[in-house]
Short mmCIF file of C-alpha atoms in Angstrom, two decimals:
data_model
loop_
_atom_site.label_atom_id
_atom_site.label_comp_id
_atom_site.label_asym_id
_atom_site.label_seq_id
_atom_site.Cartn_x
_atom_site.Cartn_y
_atom_site.Cartn_z
CA GLY A 1 76.50 96.90 59.86
CA PHE A 2 72.98 95.66 60.44
CA SER A 3 74.41 92.38 61.74
CA VAL A 4 76.03 94.32 64.58
CA VAL A 5 72.99 96.51 65.21
CA GLY A 6 70.64 93.52 65.05
CA ARG A 7 72.65 91.56 67.57
CA ALA A 8 73.07 94.54 69.89
CA ALA A 9 69.35 95.35 69.70
CA ILE A 10 68.42 91.84 70.81
CA GLU A 11 71.13 91.21 73.39
CA SER A 12 70.69 94.63 75.06
CA ARG A 13 67.14 93.55 75.94
CA LEU A 14 68.12 90.18 77.36
CA PRO A 15 69.16 89.50 80.98
CA ALA A 16 72.71 90.66 81.60
CA HIS A 17 75.37 87.92 81.50
CA ALA A 18 72.83 85.25 80.51
CA PRO A 19 74.85 82.36 79.03
CA TRP A 20 72.20 81.75 76.39
CA ALA A 21 72.05 85.39 75.21
CA PRO A 22 74.41 84.85 72.23
CA LEU A 23 72.17 82.06 70.95
CA ILE A 24 69.24 84.49 70.74
CA GLY A 25 71.26 87.54 69.74
CA SER A 26 72.87 85.71 66.83
CA ALA A 27 69.49 85.76 65.08
CA GLY A 28 70.06 89.50 64.77
CA TYR A 29 73.65 88.90 63.63
CA ALA A 30 72.30 86.99 60.63
CA LEU A 31 70.29 90.03 59.48
CA GLY A 32 73.12 91.89 57.77
CA PHE A 33 74.30 88.79 55.93
CA ILE A 34 70.78 88.14 54.68
CA LEU A 35 70.57 91.68 53.32
CA VAL A 36 73.93 91.40 51.57
CA VAL A 37 73.81 87.84 50.26
CA ILE A 38 70.15 87.63 49.22
CA GLY A 39 70.45 91.18 47.84
CA ARG A 40 73.38 89.99 45.68
CA PHE A 41 75.79 92.63 46.98
CA GLN A 42 79.55 92.04 47.14
CA LEU A 43 80.82 90.58 50.43
CA PHE A 44 84.56 89.99 50.67
CA THR A 45 84.31 86.56 52.27
CA GLU A 46 82.04 85.40 49.46
CA GLN A 47 84.94 85.90 47.07
CA THR A 48 87.12 83.11 48.50
CA VAL A 49 85.55 80.19 46.60
CA THR A 50 84.63 80.61 42.94
CA PRO A 51 87.35 83.18 42.07
CA VAL A 52 89.95 80.72 43.41
CA MET A 53 88.84 77.84 41.16
CA PRO A 54 90.71 79.12 38.06
CA ILE A 55 93.91 79.38 40.12
CA CYS A 56 93.49 75.81 41.38
CA ARG A 57 93.22 74.70 37.74
CA ALA A 58 95.93 76.94 36.30
CA PRO A 59 98.01 78.85 38.89
CA THR A 60 99.37 81.50 36.55
CA ALA A 61 100.72 84.92 37.49
CA ALA A 62 97.86 86.61 35.62
CA ALA A 63 95.30 84.63 37.63
CA PHE A 64 96.92 85.63 40.92
CA VAL A 65 97.00 89.29 39.87
CA ALA A 66 93.33 89.18 38.91
CA LEU A 67 92.42 87.56 42.25
CA ALA A 68 94.47 90.12 44.19
CA ARG A 69 92.74 92.94 42.32
CA LEU A 70 89.29 91.51 43.04
CA TRP A 71 90.06 90.92 46.72
CA SER A 72 91.61 94.34 47.28
CA LEU A 73 88.73 96.20 45.62
CA VAL A 74 85.94 94.31 47.38
CA LEU A 75 87.67 94.34 50.78
CA ALA A 76 88.46 98.06 50.55
CA ALA A 77 84.88 98.89 49.56
CA ASN A 78 83.49 96.70 52.36
CA LEU A 79 85.72 98.34 54.97
CA ILE A 80 84.94 101.86 53.75
CA GLY A 81 81.23 101.10 53.89
CA ALA A 82 81.60 99.56 57.35
CA THR A 83 83.44 102.65 58.60
CA ILE A 84 80.76 104.99 57.24
CA PHE A 85 78.10 102.85 58.92
CA ALA A 86 80.09 102.92 62.18
CA ALA A 87 80.27 106.73 62.03
CA ALA A 88 76.50 106.84 61.66
CA VAL A 89 76.14 104.54 64.67
CA ALA A 90 78.51 106.64 66.75
CA PHE A 91 77.48 110.18 65.86
CA SER A 92 74.20 110.43 63.94
CA GLY A 93 71.84 109.74 66.82
CA MET A 94 69.96 107.14 64.80
CA LEU A 95 70.50 104.64 67.64
CA THR A 96 69.61 105.16 71.27
CA PRO A 97 72.51 105.48 73.75
CA PRO A 98 71.84 102.02 75.27
CA LEU A 99 71.97 100.49 71.79
CA VAL A 100 75.24 102.29 70.98
CA GLU A 101 76.64 100.98 74.26
CA GLY A 102 75.52 97.50 73.21
CA VAL A 103 77.56 97.83 70.00
CA VAL A 104 80.54 99.03 72.06
CA ALA A 105 80.18 96.06 74.41
CA LEU A 106 80.19 93.65 71.47
CA GLY A 107 83.31 95.31 70.10
CA ARG A 108 85.12 95.16 73.43
CA HIS A 109 84.30 91.48 73.75
CA GLU A 110 85.63 90.75 70.26
CA LEU A 111 88.81 92.73 70.86
CA GLU A 112 89.55 90.91 74.11
CA GLY A 113 89.95 87.62 72.23
CA GLY A 114 93.55 88.21 71.21
CA PHE A 115 95.39 87.42 67.98
CA GLY A 116 95.44 83.61 68.16
CA PRO A 117 91.80 82.98 69.12
CA THR A 118 90.60 85.61 66.64
CA LEU A 119 92.66 84.00 63.89
CA ALA A 120 91.17 80.59 64.70
CA GLY A 121 87.67 82.05 64.83
CA GLY A 122 88.30 83.71 61.49
CA VAL A 123 89.13 80.33 59.95
CA GLY A 124 85.78 78.99 61.15
CA ALA A 125 83.86 81.97 59.80
CA GLY A 126 85.69 81.88 56.46
CA PHE A 127 84.97 78.19 56.03
CA LEU A 128 81.28 78.59 56.86
CA VAL A 129 80.76 81.58 54.55
CA ALA A 130 82.47 79.70 51.72
CA MET A 131 80.22 76.72 52.42
CA MET A 132 77.21 79.03 52.34
CA VAL A 133 78.21 80.31 48.89
CA TRP A 134 78.66 76.73 47.67
CA LEU A 135 75.29 75.66 49.06
CA ILE A 136 73.44 78.60 47.51
CA ALA A 137 74.97 77.82 44.12
CA ASN A 138 73.52 74.30 44.34
CA LEU A 139 70.17 75.08 45.95
CA ARG A 140 67.00 75.48 43.92
CA ALA A 141 65.23 77.02 46.89
CA GLY A 142 65.91 77.76 50.53
CA ASP A 143 68.61 80.43 50.11
CA LEU A 144 67.21 82.46 52.99
CA ALA A 145 67.24 79.51 55.39
CA ALA A 146 70.79 78.57 54.42
CA VAL A 147 72.10 82.10 54.92
CA PHE A 148 70.29 82.46 58.24
CA LEU A 149 71.43 79.16 59.73
CA ILE A 150 75.07 79.46 58.71
CA THR A 151 75.51 83.08 59.74
CA TRP A 152 73.57 82.45 62.96
CA LEU A 153 76.14 79.76 63.74
CA ILE A 154 79.00 82.19 63.05
CA GLY A 155 77.57 84.57 65.63
CA ALA A 156 76.59 81.93 68.15
CA ALA A 157 80.01 80.26 67.99
CA GLY A 158 81.79 83.57 68.41
CA PHE A 159 83.70 83.26 65.14
CA ALA A 160 85.43 86.35 63.73
CA HIS A 161 84.22 87.94 60.51
CA VAL A 162 86.42 90.77 59.26
CA VAL A 163 83.68 92.84 57.59
CA ALA A 164 80.98 92.62 60.27
CA GLY A 165 83.62 92.96 62.98
CA SER A 166 85.09 96.06 61.35
CA VAL A 167 81.89 97.94 62.21
CA GLU A 168 82.33 97.19 65.91
CA MET A 169 86.04 98.01 65.74
CA ALA A 170 85.41 101.32 63.96
CA VAL A 171 82.85 102.30 66.59
CA LEU A 172 85.41 101.60 69.32
CA VAL A 173 87.99 103.79 67.58
CA LEU A 174 85.58 106.63 66.76
CA LEU A 175 84.29 106.79 70.34
CA GLY A 176 87.78 106.60 71.84
CA HIS A 177 87.51 103.15 73.40
CA ALA A 178 90.46 101.72 71.43
CA GLY A 179 93.24 102.86 69.13
CA ALA A 180 93.42 102.18 65.41
CA GLY A 181 96.59 100.12 65.80
CA GLU A 182 95.05 98.09 68.59
CA VAL A 183 92.00 97.05 66.57
CA LEU A 184 94.09 96.43 63.45
CA ALA A 185 96.56 94.10 65.17
CA GLY A 186 94.16 92.66 67.71
CA TYR A 187 91.16 91.91 65.50
CA LEU A 188 91.09 93.03 61.85
CA LEU A 189 94.35 91.43 60.71
CA PRO A 190 93.84 88.02 62.38
CA ALA A 191 90.18 87.94 61.31
CA LEU A 192 91.17 88.74 57.71
CA LEU A 193 93.89 86.09 57.61
CA GLY A 194 91.59 83.52 59.19
CA ASN A 195 88.70 84.29 56.82
CA MET A 196 91.00 83.99 53.80
CA PHE A 197 92.55 80.74 54.99
CA GLY A 198 89.23 79.17 55.99
CA GLY A 199 87.50 80.12 52.76
CA THR A 200 90.35 79.58 50.32
CA ALA A 201 92.91 77.10 51.62
CA LEU A 202 90.34 74.87 53.28
CA PHE A 203 86.96 75.03 51.56
CA ALA A 204 87.95 76.10 48.05
CA LEU A 205 90.39 73.22 47.71
CA ILE A 206 87.74 70.78 48.92
CA ALA A 207 85.21 72.22 46.47
CA TYR A 208 87.73 72.12 43.64
CA GLY A 209 88.13 68.40 44.18
CA GLN A 210 84.43 68.02 43.39
CA VAL A 211 84.49 70.00 40.13
CA MET A 212 88.01 69.54 38.74
CA GLN A 213 86.88 67.00 36.15
CA GLU A 214 84.10 69.32 34.98
CA LEU A 215 86.58 72.16 34.54
CA ASP A 216 88.83 69.96 32.45
#
């Protein structure tokens, strides 16, 4: 939620339609990820690397059930929290009207991407978040810098992240700018599939190749 608010707060104060605005605004986009990752909270896209390693080693039915349970619980909790945050953005008055409109503008822009581009952007975001988790596990210091740089790149490149994006989508629905089916099919589903593929099928398999002998 604070990724969306941070980006909207910065970009709403920059010149309209400036081509370099996303480069600056993405510094605010990194804020929410810093709070979640450094605070050791549970982010769905962080769960696409290490929980997959046991399946790569021994793809049993029990392992798949355990992974599905973990993913469903964390994703559901993330989306519920994002929706509550979006309701606060839309109705509580904690943000000024121009800032709320900035969040709406971000959501409209994301929704205009379409299924294919959002799916592709989701792959990029999933891969980068998985890489961030892998880097943090191997860093002795510099966690903050790693989280900032990688999540800044996700925002600057316009990649799709299902949890952060769900805040924008929920605001659109709550304020009547889009329907629930529209945001589900047009953004949330392709972003989710892309994040899972980028984090699991791409990065987790690469990472497993590095540690498979240690696991054995």
